[in-house]
Amino acid sequence: MDTLMSLTAYGDNAQDALDKAAERINALEQSLSVTIPESDISRLNSSAGATVSVGEDALTIIQKSLEISEKSGGALDITIYPVLKAWGFTTGEYSAPASEELASLLELVDYTKIHINGSTVTLPEGYSVDLGALAKGYASGCAEDILRSSGVDCAILNLGGNVCAIGSRPDGEPWKVAVASPFEDEEYLGILTVEDKFIVTSGKYERFFIGEDGRKYHHIIDPETGYPSENGLAAVTVIGESGIECDALSTALLVLGEEKAQEYWRKNGGFEMILVTEDKRTIVTSGIAENFTNSSDRMTEVIN
Ligand code: ADP
Ligand code: MG
């Protein structure tokens, strides 16, 4: 998954449970990676319109992505892959594509064209998907399940910005999770005190390049334009009970922008969030406000 992962657990069965969780994460990589030719996703991407049978993991993630795509009006769209490739975000060979090229690639972007039937998936010819926006969240949920069913009730996992806090700290206090800051001049934004929660951050600062025009281009693409989303939001942290949902939402809400993200939260609920704007405002939903300590001297705005 091209990221650093750290898994820490306490208790009698902890080492054994962690070994199993790590094994599960590695197996997921094999079935979900777009760069492993035999993976379910690679087979789907090279299917040229044919129906492909996929495993339960790929199926669950694709289904969840479609649900959030619908609810977010297409802000999350796993068929964005051809556009991501054109920008070089898949290989590191970055370059800003010409607007004509983006326009023609956008014709291959439309999540409503993904068809699921039982355990098979069909993509139109030329289409391809990438689960990067939800795979780490799904993997952290799988790791959580393994730890809990092995009897572990005290653990903290971090899969590249997808944090899962299981239970409370060994001393009984809530876990303290630092929320990364999107700004270069500060290490973190603040501290969340949580128990039994996923905390997932998506930010424009994570993966980006400076174009020949001197502009900064980051890795979260607005499927409506084909360009990195530019709407005044710098980062979104989602706090909730489901790893995959928090991950899907962190990406979708970053694309939606401040106002539509708030609308989404009010309409759908089931999670809390922290929005950070490019002009350095921090906006926190009421359900998590008491658990968040801002580490800068800036004010935290609370929304209801
Ligand atoms: P990260 O992987 O950096 O932690 P995210 O969970 O926000 O962050 O996922 C970003 C990844 O999702 C990108 O690297 C890319 O693979 C993919 N992606 C980018 N834009 C979109 C989009 N609008 N919809 C779905 N996937 C996207
Ligand atoms: Mg995400």
mmCIF file with all atom_site columns, C-alpha atoms and ligand atoms in Angstrom, residues 76 132-134 162 200-202 246-252, ligand 2:
data_model
loop_
_atom_site.group_PDB
_atom_site.id
_atom_site.type_symbol
_atom_site.label_atom_id
_atom_site.label_alt_id
_atom_site.label_comp_id
_atom_site.label_asym_id
_atom_site.label_entity_id
_atom_site.label_seq_id
_atom_site.pdbx_PDB_ins_code
_atom_site.Cartn_x
_atom_site.Cartn_y
_atom_site.Cartn_z
_atom_site.occupancy
_atom_site.B_iso_or_equiv
_atom_site.pdbx_formal_charge
_atom_site.auth_seq_id
_atom_site.auth_comp_id
_atom_site.auth_asym_id
_atom_site.auth_atom_id
_atom_site.pdbx_PDB_model_num
ATOM   1  C  CA . LEU A 1 76  ? -15.466 9.934  -4.613 1.00 0.00 ? 76  LEU A CA 1
ATOM   2  C  CA . GLY A 1 132 ? -6.429  3.915  -3.003 1.00 0.00 ? 132 GLY A CA 1
ATOM   3  C  CA . ALA A 1 133 ? -9.053  6.130  -1.406 1.00 0.00 ? 133 ALA A CA 1
ATOM   4  C  CA . LEU A 1 134 ? -10.500 3.340  0.751  1.00 0.00 ? 134 LEU A CA 1
ATOM   5  C  CA . ASN A 1 162 ? -5.527  5.668  9.043  1.00 0.00 ? 162 ASN A CA 1
ATOM   6  C  CA . VAL A 1 200 ? -8.546  9.030  9.201  1.00 0.00 ? 200 VAL A CA 1
ATOM   7  C  CA . THR A 1 201 ? -6.918  12.059 7.620  1.00 0.00 ? 201 THR A CA 1
ATOM   8  C  CA . SER A 1 202 ? -6.713  13.023 3.947  1.00 0.00 ? 202 SER A CA 1
ATOM   9  C  CA . CYS A 1 246 ? -13.889 7.038  7.473  1.00 0.00 ? 246 CYS A CA 1
ATOM   10 C  CA . ASP A 1 247 ? -11.327 6.575  4.692  1.00 0.00 ? 247 ASP A CA 1
ATOM   11 C  CA . ALA A 1 248 ? -13.867 6.918  1.877  1.00 0.00 ? 248 ALA A CA 1
ATOM   12 C  CA . LEU A 1 249 ? -15.317 10.017 3.525  1.00 0.00 ? 249 LEU A CA 1
ATOM   13 C  CA . SER A 1 250 ? -11.984 11.719 4.191  1.00 0.00 ? 250 SER A CA 1
ATOM   14 C  CA . THR A 1 251 ? -11.298 11.688 0.457  1.00 0.00 ? 251 THR A CA 1
ATOM   15 C  CA . ALA A 1 252 ? -14.864 12.549 -0.601 1.00 0.00 ? 252 ALA A CA 1
HETATM 16 MG MG . MG  B 2 .   ? -9.478  8.201  1.932  1.00 0.00 ? 2   MG  B MG 1
#
